[in-house]
Short mmCIF file of C-alpha atoms in Angstrom, two decimals:
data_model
loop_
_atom_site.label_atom_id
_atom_site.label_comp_id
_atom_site.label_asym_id
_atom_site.label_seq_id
_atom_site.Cartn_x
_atom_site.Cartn_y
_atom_site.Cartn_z
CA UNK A 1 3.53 -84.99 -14.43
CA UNK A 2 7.08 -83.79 -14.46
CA UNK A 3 9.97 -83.98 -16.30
CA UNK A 4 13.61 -83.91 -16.37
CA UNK A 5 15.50 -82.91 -18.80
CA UNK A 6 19.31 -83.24 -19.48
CA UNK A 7 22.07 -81.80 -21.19
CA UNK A 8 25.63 -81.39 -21.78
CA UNK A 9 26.97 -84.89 -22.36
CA UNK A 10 29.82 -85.68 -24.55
CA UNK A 11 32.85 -87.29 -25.58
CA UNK A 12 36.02 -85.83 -23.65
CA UNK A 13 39.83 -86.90 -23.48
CA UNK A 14 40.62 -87.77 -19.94
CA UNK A 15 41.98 -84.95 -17.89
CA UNK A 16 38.87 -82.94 -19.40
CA UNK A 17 36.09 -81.22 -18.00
CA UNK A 18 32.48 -81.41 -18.52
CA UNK A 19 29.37 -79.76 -17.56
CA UNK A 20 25.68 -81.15 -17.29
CA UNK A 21 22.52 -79.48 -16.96
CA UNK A 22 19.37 -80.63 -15.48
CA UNK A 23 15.68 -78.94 -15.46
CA UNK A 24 12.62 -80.06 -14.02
CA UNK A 25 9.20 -78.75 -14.95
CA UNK A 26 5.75 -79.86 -14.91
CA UNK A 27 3.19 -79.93 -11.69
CA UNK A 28 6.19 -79.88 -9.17
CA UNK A 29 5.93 -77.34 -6.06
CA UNK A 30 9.41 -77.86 -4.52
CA UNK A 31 11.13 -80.94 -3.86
CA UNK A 32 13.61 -82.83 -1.02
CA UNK A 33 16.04 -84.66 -3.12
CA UNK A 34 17.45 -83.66 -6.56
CA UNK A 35 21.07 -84.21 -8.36
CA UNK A 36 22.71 -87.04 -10.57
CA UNK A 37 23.06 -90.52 -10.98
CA UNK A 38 25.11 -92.16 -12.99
CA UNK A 39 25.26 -96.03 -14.97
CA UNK A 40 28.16 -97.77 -16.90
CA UNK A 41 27.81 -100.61 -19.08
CA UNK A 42 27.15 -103.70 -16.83
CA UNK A 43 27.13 -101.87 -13.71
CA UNK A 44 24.38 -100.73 -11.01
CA UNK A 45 23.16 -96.97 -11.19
CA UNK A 46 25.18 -95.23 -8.82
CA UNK A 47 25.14 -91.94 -6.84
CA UNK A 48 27.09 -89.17 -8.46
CA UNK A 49 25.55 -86.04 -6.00
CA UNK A 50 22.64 -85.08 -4.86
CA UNK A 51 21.34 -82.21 -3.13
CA UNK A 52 18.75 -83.10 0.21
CA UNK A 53 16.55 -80.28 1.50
CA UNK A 54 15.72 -80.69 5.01
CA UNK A 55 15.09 -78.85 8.38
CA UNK A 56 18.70 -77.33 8.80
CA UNK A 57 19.18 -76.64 4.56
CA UNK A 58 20.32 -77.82 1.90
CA UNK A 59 22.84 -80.34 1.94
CA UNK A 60 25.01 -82.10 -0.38
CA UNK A 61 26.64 -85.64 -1.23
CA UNK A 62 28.76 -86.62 -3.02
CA UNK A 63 29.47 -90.28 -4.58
CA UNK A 64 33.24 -91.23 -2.91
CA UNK A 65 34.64 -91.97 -7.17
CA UNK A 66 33.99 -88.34 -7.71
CA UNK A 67 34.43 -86.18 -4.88
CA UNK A 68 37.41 -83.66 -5.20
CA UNK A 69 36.36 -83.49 -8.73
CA UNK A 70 32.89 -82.99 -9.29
CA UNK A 71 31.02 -79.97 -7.89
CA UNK A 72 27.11 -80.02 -7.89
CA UNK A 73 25.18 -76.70 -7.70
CA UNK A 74 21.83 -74.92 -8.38
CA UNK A 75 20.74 -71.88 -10.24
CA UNK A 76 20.01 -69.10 -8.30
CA UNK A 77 16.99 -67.78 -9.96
CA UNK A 78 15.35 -71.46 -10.69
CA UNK A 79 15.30 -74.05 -7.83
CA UNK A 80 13.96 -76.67 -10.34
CA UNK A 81 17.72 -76.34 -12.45
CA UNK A 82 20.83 -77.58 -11.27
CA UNK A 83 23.95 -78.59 -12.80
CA UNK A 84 27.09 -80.89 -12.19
CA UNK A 85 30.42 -79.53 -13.27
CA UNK A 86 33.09 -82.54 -13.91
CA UNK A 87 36.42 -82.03 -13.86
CA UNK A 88 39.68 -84.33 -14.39
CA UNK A 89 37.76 -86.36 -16.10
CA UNK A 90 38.71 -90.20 -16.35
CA UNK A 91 37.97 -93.08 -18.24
CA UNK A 92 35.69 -95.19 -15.57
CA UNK A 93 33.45 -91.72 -15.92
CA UNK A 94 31.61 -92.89 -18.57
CA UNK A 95 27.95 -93.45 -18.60
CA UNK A 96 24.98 -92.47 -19.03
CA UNK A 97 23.51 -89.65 -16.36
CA UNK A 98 20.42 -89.53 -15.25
CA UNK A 99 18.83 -86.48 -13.68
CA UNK A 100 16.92 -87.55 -10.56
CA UNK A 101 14.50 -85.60 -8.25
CA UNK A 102 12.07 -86.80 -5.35
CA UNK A 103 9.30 -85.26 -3.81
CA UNK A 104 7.21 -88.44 -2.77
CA UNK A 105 8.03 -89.89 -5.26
CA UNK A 106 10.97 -90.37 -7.43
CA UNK A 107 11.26 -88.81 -11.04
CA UNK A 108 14.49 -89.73 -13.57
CA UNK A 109 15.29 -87.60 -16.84
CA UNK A 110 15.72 -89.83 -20.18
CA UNK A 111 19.98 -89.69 -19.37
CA UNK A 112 22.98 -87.62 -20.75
CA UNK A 113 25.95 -90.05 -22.35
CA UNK A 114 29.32 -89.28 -21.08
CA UNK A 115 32.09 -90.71 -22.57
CA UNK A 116 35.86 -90.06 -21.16
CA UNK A 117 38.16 -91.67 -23.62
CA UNK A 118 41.48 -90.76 -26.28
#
């Protein structure tokens, strides 16, 4: 089994920064897709980033609300940790978000609330 665990969500004024922190353990040897995903109230989970191992590296994408502003990245020493630092933070940034990894198949964490608001 394997889990995902999340942390670092919390109420911030808009124009504020954030950052979240995602670890997977459990029986996982590697895997090809892992980053963030993101739900508001009433809406479709959406891509925030993701990272996507493949034959040329690592590469990563971004969801088109956040790019400029959010930077995904991974922990040097631990493959299985990565983290998504948010910056100029607004107020349709709220949500709840959800760690996700896939190797085969597709694992979620239980989901970090962020709320961007005065």
């Amino acid at each position: 089994q394997v889990q995902l665990v999340e942390s670092g969500g919390a109420l911030v004024q808009p124009g504020g920064s954030l950052r979240l922190s995602c670890e997977a353990s459990g029986k996982i040897l590697g895997w090809n897709v892992m980053g963030w995903y993101r739900q508001a109230p009433g809406k479709q989970r959406e891509l925030v980033a993701t990272f996507t191992s493949g034959a040329s590296g690592i590469s990563t994408t971004y969801g088109d609300s956040v790019k400029g502003r959010f930077t995904l990245s991974r922990d040097s020493a631990n493959k299985f940790a990565v983290y998504l630092q948010m910056n100029n933070l607004k107020s349709e940034d709220t949500g709840v978000y959800y760690c996700y990894l896939r190797r085969g198949m597709a694992y979620w964490g239980q989901g970090t609330q962020v709320t961007v608001s005065s």
